Short mmCIF file of C-alpha atoms and ligand atoms in Angstrom, two decimals:
data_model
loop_
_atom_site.label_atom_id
_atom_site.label_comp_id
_atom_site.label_asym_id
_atom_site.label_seq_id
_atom_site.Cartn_x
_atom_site.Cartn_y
_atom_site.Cartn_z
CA UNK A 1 92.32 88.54 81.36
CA UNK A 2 95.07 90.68 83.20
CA UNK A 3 94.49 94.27 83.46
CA UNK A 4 96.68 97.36 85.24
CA UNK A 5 95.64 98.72 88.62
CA UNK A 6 97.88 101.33 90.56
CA UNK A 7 99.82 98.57 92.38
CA UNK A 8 99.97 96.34 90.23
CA UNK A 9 98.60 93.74 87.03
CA UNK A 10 95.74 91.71 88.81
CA UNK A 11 95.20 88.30 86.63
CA UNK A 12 90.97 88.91 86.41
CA UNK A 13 88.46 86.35 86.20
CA UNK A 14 84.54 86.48 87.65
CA UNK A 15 84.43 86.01 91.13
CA UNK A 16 81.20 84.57 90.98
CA UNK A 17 82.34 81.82 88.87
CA UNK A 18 83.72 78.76 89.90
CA UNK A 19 85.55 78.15 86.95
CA UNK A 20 86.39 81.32 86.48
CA UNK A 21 88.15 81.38 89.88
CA UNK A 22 89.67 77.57 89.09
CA UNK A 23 91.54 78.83 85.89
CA UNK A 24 93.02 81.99 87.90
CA UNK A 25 94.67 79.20 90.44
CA UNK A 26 95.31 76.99 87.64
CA UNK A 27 97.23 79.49 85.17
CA UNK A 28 99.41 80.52 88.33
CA UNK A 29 99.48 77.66 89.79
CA UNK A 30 98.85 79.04 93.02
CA UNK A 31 98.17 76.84 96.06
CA UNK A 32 94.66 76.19 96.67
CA UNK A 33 94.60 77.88 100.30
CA UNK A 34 95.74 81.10 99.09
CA UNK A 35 92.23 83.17 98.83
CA UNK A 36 91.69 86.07 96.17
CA UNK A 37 90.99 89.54 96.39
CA UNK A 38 87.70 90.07 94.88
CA UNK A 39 88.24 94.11 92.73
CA UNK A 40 84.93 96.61 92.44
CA UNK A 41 84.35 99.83 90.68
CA UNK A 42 83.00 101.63 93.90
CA UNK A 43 81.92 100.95 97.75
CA UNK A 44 78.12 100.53 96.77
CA UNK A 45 79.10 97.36 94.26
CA UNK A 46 81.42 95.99 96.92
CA UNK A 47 78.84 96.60 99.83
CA UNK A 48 76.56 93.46 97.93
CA UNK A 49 79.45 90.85 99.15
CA UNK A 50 80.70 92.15 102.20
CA UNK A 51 79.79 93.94 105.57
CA UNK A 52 81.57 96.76 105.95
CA UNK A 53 80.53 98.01 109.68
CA UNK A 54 81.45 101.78 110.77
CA UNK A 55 85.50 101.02 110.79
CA UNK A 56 85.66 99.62 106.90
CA UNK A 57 82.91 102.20 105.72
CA UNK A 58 84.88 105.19 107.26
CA UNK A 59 88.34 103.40 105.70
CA UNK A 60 87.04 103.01 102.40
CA UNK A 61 85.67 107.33 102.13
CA UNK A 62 89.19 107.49 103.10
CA UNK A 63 91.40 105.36 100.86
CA UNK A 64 89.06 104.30 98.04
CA UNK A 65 89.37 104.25 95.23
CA UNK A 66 92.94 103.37 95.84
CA UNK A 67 95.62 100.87 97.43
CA UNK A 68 93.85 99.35 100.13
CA UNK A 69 91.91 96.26 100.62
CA UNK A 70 90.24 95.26 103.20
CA UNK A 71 89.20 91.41 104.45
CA UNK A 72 85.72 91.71 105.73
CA UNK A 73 82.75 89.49 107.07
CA UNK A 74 80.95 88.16 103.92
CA UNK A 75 77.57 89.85 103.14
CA UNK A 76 74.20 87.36 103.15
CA UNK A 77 73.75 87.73 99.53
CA UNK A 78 78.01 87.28 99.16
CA UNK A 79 77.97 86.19 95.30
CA UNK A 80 81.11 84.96 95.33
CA UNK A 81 82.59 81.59 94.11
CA UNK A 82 83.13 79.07 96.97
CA UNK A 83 86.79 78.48 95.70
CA UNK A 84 87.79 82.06 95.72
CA UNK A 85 88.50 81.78 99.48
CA UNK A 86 87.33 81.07 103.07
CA UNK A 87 83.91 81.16 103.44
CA UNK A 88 83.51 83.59 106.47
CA UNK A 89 85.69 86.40 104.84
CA UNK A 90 86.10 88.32 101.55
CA UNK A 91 89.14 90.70 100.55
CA UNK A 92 87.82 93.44 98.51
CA UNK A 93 89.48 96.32 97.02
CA UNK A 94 88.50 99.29 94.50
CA UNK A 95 91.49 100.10 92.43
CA UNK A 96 92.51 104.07 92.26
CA UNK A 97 93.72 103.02 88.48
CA UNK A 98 90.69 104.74 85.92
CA UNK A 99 91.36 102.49 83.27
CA UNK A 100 90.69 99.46 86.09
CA UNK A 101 87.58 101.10 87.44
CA UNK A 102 86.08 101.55 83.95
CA UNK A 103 86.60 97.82 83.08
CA UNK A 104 85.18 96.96 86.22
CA UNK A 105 82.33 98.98 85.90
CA UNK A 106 81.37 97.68 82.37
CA UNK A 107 82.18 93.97 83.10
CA UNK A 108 79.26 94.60 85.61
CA UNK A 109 80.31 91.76 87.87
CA UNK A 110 82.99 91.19 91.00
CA UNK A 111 86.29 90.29 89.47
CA UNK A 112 88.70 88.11 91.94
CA UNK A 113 92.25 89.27 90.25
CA UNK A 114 95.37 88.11 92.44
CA UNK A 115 98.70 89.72 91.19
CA UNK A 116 99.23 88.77 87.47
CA UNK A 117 102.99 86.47 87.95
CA UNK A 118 103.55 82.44 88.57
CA UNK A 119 102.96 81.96 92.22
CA UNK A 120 105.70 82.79 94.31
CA UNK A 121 107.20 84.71 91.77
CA UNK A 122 108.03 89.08 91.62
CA UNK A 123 104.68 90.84 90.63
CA UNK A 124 104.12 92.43 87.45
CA UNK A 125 104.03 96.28 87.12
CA UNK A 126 104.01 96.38 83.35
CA UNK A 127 102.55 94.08 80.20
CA UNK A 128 105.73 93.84 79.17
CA UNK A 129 106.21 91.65 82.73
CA UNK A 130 102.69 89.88 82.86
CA UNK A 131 103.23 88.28 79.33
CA UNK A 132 106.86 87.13 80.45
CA UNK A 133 105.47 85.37 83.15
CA UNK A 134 102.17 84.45 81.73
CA UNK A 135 102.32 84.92 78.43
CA UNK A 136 101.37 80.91 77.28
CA UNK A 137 98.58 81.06 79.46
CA UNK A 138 96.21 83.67 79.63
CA UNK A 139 93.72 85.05 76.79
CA UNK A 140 95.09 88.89 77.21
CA UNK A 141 96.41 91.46 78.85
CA UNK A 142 95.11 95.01 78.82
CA UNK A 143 97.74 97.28 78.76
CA UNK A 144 97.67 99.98 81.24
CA UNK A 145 101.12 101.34 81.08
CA UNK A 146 103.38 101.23 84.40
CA UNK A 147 102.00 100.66 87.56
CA UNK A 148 101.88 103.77 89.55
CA UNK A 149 102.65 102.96 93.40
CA UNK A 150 104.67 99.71 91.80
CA UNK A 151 103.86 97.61 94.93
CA UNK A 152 101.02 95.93 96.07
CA UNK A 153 98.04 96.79 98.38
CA UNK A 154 98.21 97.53 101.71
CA UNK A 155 95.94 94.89 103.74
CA UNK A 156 94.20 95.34 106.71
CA UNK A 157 92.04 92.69 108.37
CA UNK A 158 88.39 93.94 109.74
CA UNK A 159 86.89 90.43 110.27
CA UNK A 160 88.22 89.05 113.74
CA UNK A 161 88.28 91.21 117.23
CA UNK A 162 90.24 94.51 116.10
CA UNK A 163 92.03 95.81 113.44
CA UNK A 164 95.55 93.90 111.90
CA UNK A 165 97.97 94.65 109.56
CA UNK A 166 98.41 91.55 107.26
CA UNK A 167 100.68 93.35 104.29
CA UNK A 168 102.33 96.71 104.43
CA UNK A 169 101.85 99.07 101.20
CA UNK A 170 101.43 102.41 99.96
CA UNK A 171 98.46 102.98 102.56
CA UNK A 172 100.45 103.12 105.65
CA UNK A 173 99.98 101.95 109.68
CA UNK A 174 100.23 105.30 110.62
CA UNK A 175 97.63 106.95 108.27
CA UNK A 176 95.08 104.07 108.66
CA UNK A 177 96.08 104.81 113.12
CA UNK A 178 95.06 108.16 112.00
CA UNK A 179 91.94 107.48 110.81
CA UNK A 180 90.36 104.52 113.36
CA UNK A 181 93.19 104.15 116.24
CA UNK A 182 95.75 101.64 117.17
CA UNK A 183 95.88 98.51 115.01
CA UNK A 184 96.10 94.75 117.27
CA UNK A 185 99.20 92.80 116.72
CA UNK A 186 98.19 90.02 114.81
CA UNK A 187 98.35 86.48 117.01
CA UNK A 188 96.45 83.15 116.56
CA UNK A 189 93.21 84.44 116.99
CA UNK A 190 92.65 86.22 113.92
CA UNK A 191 92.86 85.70 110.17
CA UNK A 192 96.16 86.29 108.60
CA UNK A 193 96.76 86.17 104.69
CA UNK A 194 97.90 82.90 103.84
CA UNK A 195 100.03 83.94 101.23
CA UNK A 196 101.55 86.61 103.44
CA UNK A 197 103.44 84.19 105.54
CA UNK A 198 107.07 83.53 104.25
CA UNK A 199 109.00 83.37 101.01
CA UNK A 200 107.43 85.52 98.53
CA UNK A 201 108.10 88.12 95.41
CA UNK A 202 111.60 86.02 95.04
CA UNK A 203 113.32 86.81 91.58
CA UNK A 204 115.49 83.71 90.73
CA UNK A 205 118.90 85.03 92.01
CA UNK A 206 119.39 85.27 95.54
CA UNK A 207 119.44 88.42 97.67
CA UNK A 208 121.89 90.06 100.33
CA UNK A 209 119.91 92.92 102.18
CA UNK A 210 121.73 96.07 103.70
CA UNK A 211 124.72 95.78 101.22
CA UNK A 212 126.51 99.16 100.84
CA UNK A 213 129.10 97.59 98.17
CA UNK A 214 128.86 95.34 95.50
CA UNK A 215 131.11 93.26 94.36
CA UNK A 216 131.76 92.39 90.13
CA UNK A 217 130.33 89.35 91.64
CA UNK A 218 126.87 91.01 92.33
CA UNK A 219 124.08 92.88 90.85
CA UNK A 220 123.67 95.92 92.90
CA UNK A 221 120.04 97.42 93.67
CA UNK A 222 121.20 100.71 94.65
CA UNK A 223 118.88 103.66 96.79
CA UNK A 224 120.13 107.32 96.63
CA UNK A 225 123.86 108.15 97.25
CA UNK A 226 126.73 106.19 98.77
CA UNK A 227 126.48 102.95 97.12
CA UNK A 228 129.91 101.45 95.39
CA UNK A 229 129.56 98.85 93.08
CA UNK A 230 131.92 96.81 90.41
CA UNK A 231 129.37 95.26 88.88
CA UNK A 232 125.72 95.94 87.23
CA UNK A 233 123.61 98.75 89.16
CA UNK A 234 120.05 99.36 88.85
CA UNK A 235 119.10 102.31 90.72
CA UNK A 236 116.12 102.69 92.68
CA UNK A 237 115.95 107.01 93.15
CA UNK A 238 118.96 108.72 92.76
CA UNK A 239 117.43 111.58 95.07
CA UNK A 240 116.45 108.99 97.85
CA UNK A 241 112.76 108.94 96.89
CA UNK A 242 110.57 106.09 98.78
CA UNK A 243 107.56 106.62 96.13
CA UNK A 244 110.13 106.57 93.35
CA UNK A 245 112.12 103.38 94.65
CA UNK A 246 108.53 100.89 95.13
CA UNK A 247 107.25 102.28 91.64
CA UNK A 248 111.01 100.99 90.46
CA UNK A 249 111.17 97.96 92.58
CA UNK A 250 109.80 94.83 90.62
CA UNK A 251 111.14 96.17 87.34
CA UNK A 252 115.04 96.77 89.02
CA UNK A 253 114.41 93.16 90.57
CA UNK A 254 113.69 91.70 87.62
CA UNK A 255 116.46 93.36 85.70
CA UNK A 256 119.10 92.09 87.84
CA UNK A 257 117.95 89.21 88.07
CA UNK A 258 118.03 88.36 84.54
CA UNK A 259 121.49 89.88 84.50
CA UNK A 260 122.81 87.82 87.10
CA UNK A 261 121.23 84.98 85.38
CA UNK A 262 122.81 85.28 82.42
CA UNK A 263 126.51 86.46 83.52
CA UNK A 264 126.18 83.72 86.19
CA UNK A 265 126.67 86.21 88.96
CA UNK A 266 126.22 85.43 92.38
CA UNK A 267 123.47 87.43 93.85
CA UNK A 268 121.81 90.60 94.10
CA UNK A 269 123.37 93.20 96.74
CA UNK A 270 120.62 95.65 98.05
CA UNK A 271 121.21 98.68 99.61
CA UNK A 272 119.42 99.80 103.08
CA UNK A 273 116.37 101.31 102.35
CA UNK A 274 114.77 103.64 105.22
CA UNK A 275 112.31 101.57 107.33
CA UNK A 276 109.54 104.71 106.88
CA UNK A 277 106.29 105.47 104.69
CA UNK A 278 105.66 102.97 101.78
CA UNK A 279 109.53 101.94 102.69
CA UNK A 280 108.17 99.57 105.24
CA UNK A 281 106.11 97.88 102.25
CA UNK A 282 109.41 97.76 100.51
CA UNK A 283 111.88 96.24 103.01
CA UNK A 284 108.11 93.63 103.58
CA UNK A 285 108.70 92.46 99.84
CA UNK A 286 112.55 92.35 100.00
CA UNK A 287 113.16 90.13 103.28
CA UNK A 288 110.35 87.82 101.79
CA UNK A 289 112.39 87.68 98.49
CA UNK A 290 115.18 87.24 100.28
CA UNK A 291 113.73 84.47 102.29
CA UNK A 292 114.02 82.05 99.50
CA UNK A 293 116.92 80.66 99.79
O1 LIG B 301 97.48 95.32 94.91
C1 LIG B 301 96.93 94.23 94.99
O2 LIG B 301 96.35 93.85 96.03
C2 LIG B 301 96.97 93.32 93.76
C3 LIG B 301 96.14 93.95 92.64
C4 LIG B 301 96.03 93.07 91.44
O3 LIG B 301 94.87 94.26 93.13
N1 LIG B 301 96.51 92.01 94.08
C5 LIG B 301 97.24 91.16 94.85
O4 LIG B 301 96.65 89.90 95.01
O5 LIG B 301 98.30 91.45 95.34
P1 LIG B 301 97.46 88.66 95.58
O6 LIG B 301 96.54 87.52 95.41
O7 LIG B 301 98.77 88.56 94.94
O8 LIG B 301 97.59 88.97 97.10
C6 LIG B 301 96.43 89.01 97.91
C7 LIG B 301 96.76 88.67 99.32
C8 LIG B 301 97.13 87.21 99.43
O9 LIG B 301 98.36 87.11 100.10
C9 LIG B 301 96.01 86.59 100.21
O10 LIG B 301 96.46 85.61 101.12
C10 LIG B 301 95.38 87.77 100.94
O11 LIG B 301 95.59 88.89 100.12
N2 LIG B 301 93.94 87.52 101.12
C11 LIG B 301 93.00 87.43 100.16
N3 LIG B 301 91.80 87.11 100.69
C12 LIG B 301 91.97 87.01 102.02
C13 LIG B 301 91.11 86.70 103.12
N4 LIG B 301 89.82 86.43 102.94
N5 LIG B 301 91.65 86.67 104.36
C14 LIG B 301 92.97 86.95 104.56
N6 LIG B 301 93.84 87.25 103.55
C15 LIG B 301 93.35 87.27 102.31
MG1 LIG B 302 100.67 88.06 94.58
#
């Protein structure tokens, strides 16, 4: 079953169950080697799977509930499904979304929920985008209204020698420095998120970054003033606002991308967006989109 969080729909399942886990890869046809982030209603259910140490107990009184998840060491007792990932490590995550965290906490078990969409494909942030994508093959979708922060969880690796950034979000570099020092630049020796390598989040039409026109050729994502376009505009903050723009982000994507679809344009012009706060997350999610092609 899919079900809202603040970032975005998660496609849920058991995460103790091996079949459970098989029909989450098999509805989004998502490659084997891509592992899941296993969702909790609070640190003390998530503690049961995974070790947290000093560094991932003092992140999660920080940022939980909310959009962070962190890969840790499994626990001894880890009850999760053998499929649902490597079997050293464990993503976990407890959503800042209320509605999430009650399900959770009445469904009584782990649930592994990757981002509701086809693989490869933009994530949803509404029903309205998880049944479009999935509609023919899941049982439901619990309708949570719009996705808050509109982008997907920052995550942070804890399991090799020192911290690493594997996906910008809405829980920034500098606030987790803050909290437990520099992060490591990730290299060969540690862990990084298999799915967080390359294309990703691509809408159908292809994407030209840094575009302060448009022409009637083009779809134009527009951010704040200054923009021209001839064509269609979807507008990410008129007033220049980061939080506003990744909250608008899939749904604009989307948009355009159906329009240019339709009115065989050629692509979708985006405008700069400022490289700062959940803005890095952003520009993360368009240069993999744009990657595609
Ligand atoms: O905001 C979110 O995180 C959403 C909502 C539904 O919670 N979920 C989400 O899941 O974005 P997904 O599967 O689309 O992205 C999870 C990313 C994947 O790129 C995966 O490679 C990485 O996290 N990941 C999961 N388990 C991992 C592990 N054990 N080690 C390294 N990376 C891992
Ligand atoms: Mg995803």
């Amino acid at each position: 079953m899919a079900f809202g969080t603040e970032t975005v729909y998660g496609l849920g399942g058991r995460a103790d169950s091996a079949a459970a886990v098989a029909a989450i890869y098999a509805a989004k046809q998502r490659p084997a080697g891509n592992p899941l982030i296993c969702h909790y209603p609070d640190l003390e259910s998530a503690r049961v799977d995974a070790e947290f140490g000093p560094v991932g107990l003092a992140l999660a009184a920080a940022f939980w509930p909310g959009p962070l998840t962190l890969v840790l060491p499994r626990a001894p007792g880890c009850r999760i499904a053998a499929n649902a990932g490597p079997p050293d490590t464990l993503a976990v995550r407890v959503p800042g979304h209320d509605a999430a965290r009650a399900l959770l906490r009445a469904v009584g078990v782990p649930i592994a929920a990757p981002s509701a969409n086809p693989s490869g494909g933009l994530s949803p942030t509404t029903a309205h985008h998880v049944l479009a994508g999935l509609g023919e093959k899941i049982d439901a979708v619990l309708d949570c209204g719009p996705c808050p922060v509109g982008i997907e969880s920052t995550v942070l690796n804890l399991s090799g020698p020192y911290a690493t950034l594997l996906r910008p979000g809405r829980v920034t570099v500098d606030e987790i420095e803050a909290l437990i020092g520099p992060l490591g630049v990730p290299g060969d020796e540690v862990v990084r998120g298999p799915g967080l390598l390359g294309p990703h989040y691509a809408p159908r039409a292809a994407l030209r970054l840094n575009a302060l026109c448009a022409t009637a050729e083009e779809g134009f994502l527009a951010f704040g003033e200054g923009g021209r376009a001839q064509g269609p505009v979807f507008q990410l903050s008129t007033r220049g606002d980061l939080t506003e723009a990744a909250a608008r982000l899939f749904t604009g994507l989307r948009l355009l991308d159906d329009i240019v679809l339709r009115r065989g344009l050629s692509d979708i012009a985006v405008m700069p967006i400022p490289n700062e706060g959940i803005g890095v997350a952003i520009n993360d999610r368009l240069a993999r989109a744009a990657l595609r092609t």
